[in-house]
Every structure is written in structure tokens, then in C-alpha cells.
Amino acid sequence: MTTAEEVQIIEEVAAAIGGELYENYSGRGMYGAKCLGIECDDPVRAIEEAAARGLRGSCQDNLGKDYIVYWPHIRRP
């Protein structure tokens, strides 16, 4: 799967679950590197939607009220 295809899947998942695309997230242990993620209230749903489309390898963080599901290896080309 190409990076462009992975980005498209993340955009589709964000739209499908009513989440917000987050383009420059730096998660735990990423040391400032940026990646794509989805801010949402149900991380399990985001992960399941992405997996159903063939995208795996996500991580998640709690943002207080919401969550972010992110893919450390995916950056917008």
C-alpha cells in the first residue's frame, strides 16, 4: 500500500466516524516526528474502521475529553 493510499484511508475513516483529521501529531516516543491521526471520541471505532480498510499499526493517546488515533509511520506526502 502506498503512502497516498494510506492517507486516503485515514481521511475516509475520519469522515466515516465524524472525527477530525489531525495532520501534525507527535505521539509518545516519536521525539518530535509528525504523523497523521484522527481526533475522535471512540478510538476503538476508528481502529476498527481503519483495519476494515486494510490499515493497521495505529497507536492512541487520551487527550482529556477526546482521543487521537494515529499512525506513526504515515505522513502526508
Rosetta silent file (secondary structure, phi, psi, omega in degrees, C-alpha in Angstrom):
SEQUENCE: MTTAEEVQIIEEVAAAIGGELYENYSGRGMYGAKCLGIECDDPVRAIEEAAARGLRGSCQDNLGKDYIVYWPHIRRP
SCORE:     score description
SCORE:     0.000 S_00000001
   1 L     0.000  134.072 -179.988    0.000    0.000    0.000 S_00000001
   2 L   -81.470  163.256  177.369    1.392    3.420   -0.914 S_00000001
   3 H   -61.101  -40.320  178.947    1.540    6.373    1.442 S_00000001
   4 H   -61.011  -38.361  177.555   -1.049    8.180   -0.666 S_00000001
   5 H   -67.962  -39.612  178.047   -3.427    5.228   -0.254 S_00000001
   6 H   -63.768  -42.259  177.724   -2.820    5.164    3.497 S_00000001
   7 H   -61.567  -43.463  179.530   -3.546    8.901    3.720 S_00000001
   8 H   -61.015  -41.344  178.369   -6.745    8.424    1.736 S_00000001
   9 H   -62.648  -44.309  179.362   -7.874    5.676    4.123 S_00000001
  10 H   -61.250  -42.609  177.535   -7.241    7.894    7.152 S_00000001
  11 H   -61.958  -42.506  179.371   -9.263   10.696    5.531 S_00000001
  12 H   -64.502  -42.474 -179.889  -12.104    8.261    4.756 S_00000001
  13 H   -64.423  -43.960  178.957  -12.118    6.874    8.296 S_00000001
  14 H   -57.408  -44.681  179.302  -12.196   10.376    9.805 S_00000001
  15 H   -66.417  -40.400 -176.632  -15.207   11.238    7.658 S_00000001
  16 H   -66.048  -33.853 -176.193  -16.955    7.924    8.372 S_00000001
  17 H  -102.311    0.137 -178.669  -16.743    8.253   12.157 S_00000001
  18 L    74.695   26.164  178.667  -17.199   12.011   12.400 S_00000001
  19 L   -91.750  172.856  179.980  -13.634   12.519   13.586 S_00000001
  20 E  -112.417  128.757  178.693  -11.271   15.336   12.789 S_00000001
  21 E   -67.233  132.310 -179.717   -8.118   14.769   10.743 S_00000001
  22 E  -119.445  113.559 -169.391   -5.017   15.778   12.676 S_00000001
  23 E   -91.542  -19.473 -174.089   -2.073   16.310   10.339 S_00000001
  24 E  -131.298   54.133 -178.243    0.878   17.077   12.575 S_00000001
  25 E   -89.200  138.919  175.226    0.626   14.893   15.639 S_00000001
  26 L  -120.060  102.915 -175.387    3.720   13.847   17.551 S_00000001
  27 L   -82.758 -178.803  179.633    2.861   10.907   19.770 S_00000001
  28 L   -57.629  133.089  176.948    4.653    9.261   22.650 S_00000001
  29 L    74.497    9.327 -179.219    8.161    8.199   21.765 S_00000001
  30 L   -92.303  -10.004  174.561    8.131    9.985   18.405 S_00000001
  31 L    51.201   44.658  175.862   10.651   12.623   19.537 S_00000001
  32 L    90.807  -11.876  176.230    9.075   15.444   17.539 S_00000001
  33 L   -64.966  146.321 -176.636    8.381   13.489   14.350 S_00000001
  34 L  -108.408  149.340  178.419    4.937   14.304   12.926 S_00000001
  35 E  -149.452  177.513  177.649    2.273   11.959   11.595 S_00000001
  36 E   -91.739  146.796  176.580   -1.403   11.750   10.656 S_00000001
  37 E  -153.061  177.237  178.373   -4.105   10.940   13.134 S_00000001
  38 E  -128.436  121.310  173.772   -7.804   11.213   13.826 S_00000001
  39 E   -84.969  127.550 -174.641   -9.180   13.069   16.828 S_00000001
  40 E  -156.223  172.814  177.788  -12.353   11.304   17.935 S_00000001
  41 L  -100.393   -6.937 -179.471  -14.443   10.235   20.904 S_00000001
  42 L  -135.034   88.663 -176.577  -14.332    6.481   20.115 S_00000001
  43 H   -64.155  -31.589  179.820  -10.837    5.194   19.344 S_00000001
  44 H   -62.718  -42.902  178.881  -11.990    1.585   19.007 S_00000001
  45 H   -62.537  -42.254  179.052  -14.344    2.532   16.193 S_00000001
  46 H   -62.143  -44.282 -179.544  -11.578    4.435   14.386 S_00000001
  47 H   -64.841  -43.215  179.240   -9.180    1.494   14.700 S_00000001
  48 H   -65.005  -41.823  178.287  -11.807   -0.996   13.513 S_00000001
  49 H   -62.509  -42.634  179.896  -12.789    1.190   10.525 S_00000001
  50 H   -65.820  -43.346 -179.598   -9.135    1.566    9.528 S_00000001
  51 H   -63.786  -37.306  178.552   -8.463   -2.170    9.920 S_00000001
  52 H   -63.839  -24.946  178.417  -11.503   -2.996    7.778 S_00000001
  53 L   -95.369    3.942  176.040   -9.894   -0.894    5.040 S_00000001
  54 L    93.975    9.387 -177.969   -6.544   -2.675    5.462 S_00000001
  55 L  -105.687  119.596 -179.574   -4.744   -0.086    7.578 S_00000001
  56 L  -126.355 -179.667  177.276   -3.121   -1.334   10.762 S_00000001
  57 L    88.629   25.879 -178.634   -0.335   -0.212   13.089 S_00000001
  58 L   -84.104  161.793  171.332   -2.183    2.544   14.915 S_00000001
  59 E  -128.203  166.742  176.355   -1.492    3.966   18.356 S_00000001
  60 E  -143.138  149.661  175.500   -3.772    6.026   20.537 S_00000001
  61 E  -131.747  150.392  175.442   -3.467    8.741   23.163 S_00000001
  62 E   -90.807  127.570 -179.681   -6.019   10.222   25.508 S_00000001
  63 L  -100.751   12.884 -176.614   -6.379   13.981   25.003 S_00000001
  64 L   105.467  -85.680  178.670   -8.526   14.526   28.067 S_00000001
  65 L   -84.728  -39.601 -178.241  -12.016   14.756   26.622 S_00000001
  66 L  -114.810 -178.094  177.289  -11.257   13.059   23.291 S_00000001
  67 E  -123.958  162.307  168.557   -8.756   10.587   21.909 S_00000001
  68 E  -127.230  130.164  172.740   -6.382   10.595   18.994 S_00000001
  69 E  -104.575  126.406 -175.361   -5.711    7.506   16.933 S_00000001
  70 E  -137.966  159.521 -179.205   -2.517    7.956   14.950 S_00000001
  71 E  -120.476  100.635 -173.879   -0.211    6.073   12.643 S_00000001
  72 L   -56.874  -26.255 -176.347    3.416    6.983   13.471 S_00000001
  73 L   -90.360   -1.557 -175.176    4.700    5.798   10.098 S_00000001
  74 L  -111.361  120.211  175.296    2.250    7.827    7.964 S_00000001
  75 L  -125.973  146.943  178.389    2.991   11.390    6.950 S_00000001
  76 L   -63.967  129.492 -179.081    1.287   13.372    4.215 S_00000001
  77 L   -67.879    0.000    0.000    3.443   13.161    1.076 S_00000001
